[in-house]
């Protein structure tokens, strides 16, 4: 089990927090272009207002934020004010035949907050939300092949690989990345 070094709060982000979300998301895409389907360049062109429009206004969809006490997690740069140090997005399918399924996207924890169980807490919150609030049966995600840290996180929570998408992401004229498609059966305890 990862050590929980500081008080951690996980809750859905609000539209008025779009500027902080934008900062976090741009940092994620800049530092880890190989981990995400979205590109830094495209996201950077979006204003805080456009980010705000992407924040779901209510369930079932949500972007969960993780807030750590800045004093207890030095390096986050916010003193004693709880700092947004991580995020995980969730959306549920709407069509009748697929609305038993949902997806997790955009899992990210800032470097200064890593290895304290933040991602694990975000993941457990999304799983609980998908099962209890959205009442889903299947939670899906994708992880780029070779992202060992993320893969371990998801596998430990019970996600299983059900396929590989070859050339899922194109990073340049001669560079592609494959993605593992993973799913968690929410009907299991
Ligand atoms: C992957 C990531 C979200 C993990 O965040 P974190 O808060 O440090 O993870 P946690 O502390 O909750 O760790 C939970 C588990 O994940 C795995 N894990 C996390 N970091 C790891 C690392 N550097 N190496 C190996 N396993 C790791 C471990 O299984 C860990 O459990 P353990 O500590 O009992 O071994 C974070 O490193 C990150 O944001 N990476 C860049 C973006 C990214 O890859 N996002 C995922 C996209 S699919």
PDB file of N, CA and C in Angstrom, residues 102-156:
ATOM      1  N   UNK A 102     -18.786   2.810 -18.965  1.00  0.00           N
ATOM      2  CA  UNK A 102     -18.228   4.152 -18.815  1.00  0.00           C
ATOM      3  C   UNK A 102     -16.726   4.079 -18.940  1.00  0.00           C
ATOM      4  N   UNK A 103     -16.092   5.257 -18.986  1.00  0.00           N
ATOM      5  CA  UNK A 103     -14.642   5.306 -19.185  1.00  0.00           C
ATOM      6  C   UNK A 103     -13.972   6.253 -18.217  1.00  0.00           C
ATOM      7  N   UNK A 104     -12.784   5.861 -17.847  1.00  0.00           N
ATOM      8  CA  UNK A 104     -11.904   6.736 -17.065  1.00  0.00           C
ATOM      9  C   UNK A 104     -10.910   7.349 -18.041  1.00  0.00           C
ATOM     10  N   UNK A 105     -10.624   8.640 -17.893  1.00  0.00           N
ATOM     11  CA  UNK A 105      -9.660   9.294 -18.785  1.00  0.00           C
ATOM     12  C   UNK A 105      -8.823  10.292 -17.986  1.00  0.00           C
ATOM     13  N   UNK A 106      -7.656  10.623 -18.539  1.00  0.00           N
ATOM     14  CA  UNK A 106      -6.875  11.757 -18.028  1.00  0.00           C
ATOM     15  C   UNK A 106      -6.284  11.592 -16.638  1.00  0.00           C
ATOM     16  N   UNK A 107      -6.036  10.363 -16.201  1.00  0.00           N
ATOM     17  CA  UNK A 107      -5.437  10.163 -14.865  1.00  0.00           C
ATOM     18  C   UNK A 107      -4.068  10.841 -14.816  1.00  0.00           C
ATOM     19  N   UNK A 108      -3.910  11.725 -13.836  1.00  0.00           N
ATOM     20  CA  UNK A 108      -2.631  12.438 -13.715  1.00  0.00           C
ATOM     21  C   UNK A 108      -2.403  12.873 -12.274  1.00  0.00           C
ATOM     22  N   UNK A 109      -1.154  12.709 -11.814  1.00  0.00           N
ATOM     23  CA  UNK A 109      -0.736  13.205 -10.506  1.00  0.00           C
ATOM     24  C   UNK A 109       0.545  14.008 -10.694  1.00  0.00           C
ATOM     25  N   UNK A 110       0.570  15.202 -10.135  1.00  0.00           N
ATOM     26  CA  UNK A 110       1.757  16.057 -10.283  1.00  0.00           C
ATOM     27  C   UNK A 110       2.983  15.379  -9.669  1.00  0.00           C
ATOM     28  N   UNK A 111       4.165  15.583 -10.281  1.00  0.00           N
ATOM     29  CA  UNK A 111       5.374  14.886  -9.811  1.00  0.00           C
ATOM     30  C   UNK A 111       5.614  15.012  -8.304  1.00  0.00           C
ATOM     31  N   UNK A 112       5.400  16.207  -7.737  1.00  0.00           N
ATOM     32  CA  UNK A 112       5.701  16.402  -6.309  1.00  0.00           C
ATOM     33  C   UNK A 112       4.784  15.598  -5.391  1.00  0.00           C
ATOM     34  N   UNK A 113       3.670  15.146  -5.926  1.00  0.00           N
ATOM     35  CA  UNK A 113       2.690  14.433  -5.087  1.00  0.00           C
ATOM     36  C   UNK A 113       2.690  12.926  -5.331  1.00  0.00           C
ATOM     37  N   UNK A 114       3.588  12.461  -6.190  1.00  0.00           N
ATOM     38  CA  UNK A 114       3.546  11.036  -6.568  1.00  0.00           C
ATOM     39  C   UNK A 114       4.032  10.107  -5.472  1.00  0.00           C
ATOM     40  N   UNK A 115       3.639   8.869  -5.593  1.00  0.00           N
ATOM     41  CA  UNK A 115       3.997   7.778  -4.677  1.00  0.00           C
ATOM     42  C   UNK A 115       3.468   8.021  -3.267  1.00  0.00           C
ATOM     43  N   UNK A 116       2.332   8.728  -3.159  1.00  0.00           N
ATOM     44  CA  UNK A 116       1.657   8.900  -1.870  1.00  0.00           C
ATOM     45  C   UNK A 116       0.248   8.320  -1.913  1.00  0.00           C
ATOM     46  N   UNK A 117      -0.058   7.552  -2.947  1.00  0.00           N
ATOM     47  CA  UNK A 117      -1.380   6.934  -3.012  1.00  0.00           C
ATOM     48  C   UNK A 117      -2.461   7.820  -3.614  1.00  0.00           C
ATOM     49  N   UNK A 118      -2.057   8.939  -4.234  1.00  0.00           N
ATOM     50  CA  UNK A 118      -3.067   9.858  -4.777  1.00  0.00           C
ATOM     51  C   UNK A 118      -3.811   9.217  -5.956  1.00  0.00           C
ATOM     52  N   UNK A 119      -3.052   8.616  -6.879  1.00  0.00           N
ATOM     53  CA  UNK A 119      -3.703   7.996  -8.045  1.00  0.00           C
ATOM     54  C   UNK A 119      -4.599   6.841  -7.600  1.00  0.00           C
ATOM     55  N   UNK A 120      -4.117   6.078  -6.636  1.00  0.00           N
ATOM     56  CA  UNK A 120      -4.931   4.966  -6.151  1.00  0.00           C
ATOM     57  C   UNK A 120      -6.246   5.479  -5.549  1.00  0.00           C
ATOM     58  N   UNK A 121      -6.171   6.584  -4.807  1.00  0.00           N
ATOM     59  CA  UNK A 121      -7.377   7.159  -4.208  1.00  0.00           C
ATOM     60  C   UNK A 121      -8.319   7.705  -5.285  1.00  0.00           C
ATOM     61  N   UNK A 122      -7.739   8.355  -6.311  1.00  0.00           N
ATOM     62  CA  UNK A 122      -8.569   8.857  -7.419  1.00  0.00           C
ATOM     63  C   UNK A 122      -9.260   7.695  -8.124  1.00  0.00           C
ATOM     64  N   UNK A 123      -8.489   6.643  -8.367  1.00  0.00           N
ATOM     65  CA  UNK A 123      -9.042   5.484  -9.071  1.00  0.00           C
ATOM     66  C   UNK A 123     -10.172   4.848  -8.262  1.00  0.00           C
ATOM     67  N   UNK A 124      -9.966   4.681  -6.965  1.00  0.00           N
ATOM     68  CA  UNK A 124     -11.014   4.074  -6.135  1.00  0.00           C
ATOM     69  C   UNK A 124     -12.263   4.940  -6.109  1.00  0.00           C
ATOM     70  N   UNK A 125     -12.069   6.258  -6.148  1.00  0.00           N
ATOM     71  CA  UNK A 125     -13.222   7.162  -6.162  1.00  0.00           C
ATOM     72  C   UNK A 125     -14.009   7.032  -7.468  1.00  0.00           C
ATOM     73  N   UNK A 126     -13.279   6.929  -8.578  1.00  0.00           N
ATOM     74  CA  UNK A 126     -13.959   6.778  -9.872  1.00  0.00           C
ATOM     75  C   UNK A 126     -14.693   5.435  -9.921  1.00  0.00           C
ATOM     76  N   UNK A 127     -14.062   4.386  -9.416  1.00  0.00           N
ATOM     77  CA  UNK A 127     -14.714   3.064  -9.413  1.00  0.00           C
ATOM     78  C   UNK A 127     -15.999   3.109  -8.575  1.00  0.00           C
ATOM     79  N   UNK A 128     -15.908   3.705  -7.392  1.00  0.00           N
ATOM     80  CA  UNK A 128     -17.086   3.819  -6.521  1.00  0.00           C
ATOM     81  C   UNK A 128     -18.195   4.613  -7.214  1.00  0.00           C
ATOM     82  N   UNK A 129     -17.812   5.704  -7.838  1.00  0.00           N
ATOM     83  CA  UNK A 129     -18.762   6.569  -8.539  1.00  0.00           C
ATOM     84  C   UNK A 129     -19.427   5.808  -9.692  1.00  0.00           C
ATOM     85  N   UNK A 130     -18.602   5.078 -10.449  1.00  0.00           N
ATOM     86  CA  UNK A 130     -19.133   4.340 -11.608  1.00  0.00           C
ATOM     87  C   UNK A 130     -20.122   3.270 -11.150  1.00  0.00           C
ATOM     88  N   UNK A 131     -19.816   2.639 -10.024  1.00  0.00           N
ATOM     89  CA  UNK A 131     -20.672   1.550  -9.528  1.00  0.00           C
ATOM     90  C   UNK A 131     -21.909   2.079  -8.809  1.00  0.00           C
ATOM     91  N   UNK A 132     -21.713   3.033  -7.901  1.00  0.00           N
ATOM     92  CA  UNK A 132     -22.807   3.443  -7.001  1.00  0.00           C
ATOM     93  C   UNK A 132     -23.646   4.606  -7.546  1.00  0.00           C
ATOM     94  N   UNK A 133     -23.016   5.535  -8.244  1.00  0.00           N
ATOM     95  CA  UNK A 133     -23.753   6.708  -8.738  1.00  0.00           C
ATOM     96  C   UNK A 133     -24.234   6.482 -10.169  1.00  0.00           C
ATOM     97  N   UNK A 134     -23.296   6.086 -11.047  1.00  0.00           N
ATOM     98  CA  UNK A 134     -23.672   5.881 -12.450  1.00  0.00           C
ATOM     99  C   UNK A 134     -24.310   4.512 -12.671  1.00  0.00           C
ATOM    100  N   UNK A 135     -24.150   3.605 -11.708  1.00  0.00           N
ATOM    101  CA  UNK A 135     -24.738   2.260 -11.759  1.00  0.00           C
ATOM    102  C   UNK A 135     -24.308   1.503 -13.018  1.00  0.00           C
ATOM    103  N   UNK A 136     -23.012   1.571 -13.295  1.00  0.00           N
ATOM    104  CA  UNK A 136     -22.475   0.897 -14.475  1.00  0.00           C
ATOM    105  C   UNK A 136     -22.072  -0.534 -14.162  1.00  0.00           C
ATOM    106  N   UNK A 137     -21.868  -1.279 -15.251  1.00  0.00           N
ATOM    107  CA  UNK A 137     -21.382  -2.662 -15.117  1.00  0.00           C
ATOM    108  C   UNK A 137     -19.922  -2.785 -15.535  1.00  0.00           C
ATOM    109  N   UNK A 138     -19.478  -1.903 -16.419  1.00  0.00           N
ATOM    110  CA  UNK A 138     -18.114  -2.001 -16.945  1.00  0.00           C
ATOM    111  C   UNK A 138     -17.461  -0.616 -16.939  1.00  0.00           C
ATOM    112  N   UNK A 139     -16.239  -0.571 -16.414  1.00  0.00           N
ATOM    113  CA  UNK A 139     -15.449   0.664 -16.462  1.00  0.00           C
ATOM    114  C   UNK A 139     -14.233   0.384 -17.330  1.00  0.00           C
ATOM    115  N   UNK A 140     -14.035   1.231 -18.332  1.00  0.00           N
ATOM    116  CA  UNK A 140     -12.950   1.000 -19.290  1.00  0.00           C
ATOM    117  C   UNK A 140     -11.914   2.114 -19.213  1.00  0.00           C
ATOM    118  N   UNK A 141     -10.735   1.820 -19.707  1.00  0.00           N
ATOM    119  CA  UNK A 141      -9.690   2.840 -19.849  1.00  0.00           C
ATOM    120  C   UNK A 141      -8.691   2.339 -20.873  1.00  0.00           C
ATOM    121  N   UNK A 142      -7.830   3.236 -21.318  1.00  0.00           N
ATOM    122  CA  UNK A 142      -6.727   2.830 -22.181  1.00  0.00           C
ATOM    123  C   UNK A 142      -5.428   3.281 -21.535  1.00  0.00           C
ATOM    124  N   UNK A 143      -4.374   2.482 -21.739  1.00  0.00           N
ATOM    125  CA  UNK A 143      -3.057   2.850 -21.232  1.00  0.00           C
ATOM    126  C   UNK A 143      -2.030   2.495 -22.305  1.00  0.00           C
ATOM    127  N   UNK A 144      -1.149   3.447 -22.559  1.00  0.00           N
ATOM    128  CA  UNK A 144      -0.137   3.240 -23.599  1.00  0.00           C
ATOM    129  C   UNK A 144       0.785   2.096 -23.176  1.00  0.00           C
ATOM    130  N   UNK A 145       1.061   1.212 -24.121  1.00  0.00           N
ATOM    131  CA  UNK A 145       1.946   0.081 -23.819  1.00  0.00           C
ATOM    132  C   UNK A 145       3.294   0.607 -23.361  1.00  0.00           C
ATOM    133  N   UNK A 146       3.775   0.066 -22.256  1.00  0.00           N
ATOM    134  CA  UNK A 146       5.067   0.507 -21.722  1.00  0.00           C
ATOM    135  C   UNK A 146       4.931   1.462 -20.556  1.00  0.00           C
ATOM    136  N   UNK A 147       3.739   1.955 -20.286  1.00  0.00           N
ATOM    137  CA  UNK A 147       3.528   2.828 -19.122  1.00  0.00           C
ATOM    138  C   UNK A 147       3.330   1.921 -17.897  1.00  0.00           C
ATOM    139  N   UNK A 148       4.489   1.465 -17.364  1.00  0.00           N
ATOM    140  CA  UNK A 148       4.450   0.434 -16.321  1.00  0.00           C
ATOM    141  C   UNK A 148       3.774   0.920 -15.048  1.00  0.00           C
ATOM    142  N   UNK A 149       4.030   2.183 -14.676  1.00  0.00           N
ATOM    143  CA  UNK A 149       3.452   2.705 -13.428  1.00  0.00           C
ATOM    144  C   UNK A 149       1.926   2.692 -13.503  1.00  0.00           C
ATOM    145  N   UNK A 150       1.382   3.227 -14.606  1.00  0.00           N
ATOM    146  CA  UNK A 150      -0.080   3.283 -14.752  1.00  0.00           C
ATOM    147  C   UNK A 150      -0.659   1.873 -14.871  1.00  0.00           C
ATOM    148  N   UNK A 151       0.021   1.021 -15.607  1.00  0.00           N
ATOM    149  CA  UNK A 151      -0.483  -0.338 -15.779  1.00  0.00           C
ATOM    150  C   UNK A 151      -0.564  -1.060 -14.436  1.00  0.00           C
ATOM    151  N   UNK A 152       0.461  -0.882 -13.618  1.00  0.00           N
ATOM    152  CA  UNK A 152       0.460  -1.533 -12.287  1.00  0.00           C
ATOM    153  C   UNK A 152      -0.689  -1.013 -11.435  1.00  0.00           C
ATOM    154  N   UNK A 153      -0.885   0.308 -11.505  1.00  0.00           N
ATOM    155  CA  UNK A 153      -1.979   0.934 -10.747  1.00  0.00           C
ATOM    156  C   UNK A 153      -3.320   0.299 -11.119  1.00  0.00           C
ATOM    157  N   UNK A 154      -3.580   0.193 -12.424  1.00  0.00           N
ATOM    158  CA  UNK A 154      -4.878  -0.305 -12.883  1.00  0.00           C
ATOM    159  C   UNK A 154      -5.027  -1.812 -12.620  1.00  0.00           C
ATOM    160  N   UNK A 155      -3.945  -2.558 -12.873  1.00  0.00           N
ATOM    161  CA  UNK A 155      -4.012  -4.013 -12.670  1.00  0.00           C
ATOM    162  C   UNK A 155      -4.272  -4.329 -11.201  1.00  0.00           C
ATOM    163  N   UNK A 156      -3.648  -3.555 -10.306  1.00  0.00           N
ATOM    164  CA  UNK A 156      -3.832  -3.805  -8.867  1.00  0.00           C
ATOM    165  C   UNK A 156      -5.282  -3.575  -8.451  1.00  0.00           C
TER     166      UNK A 156
END
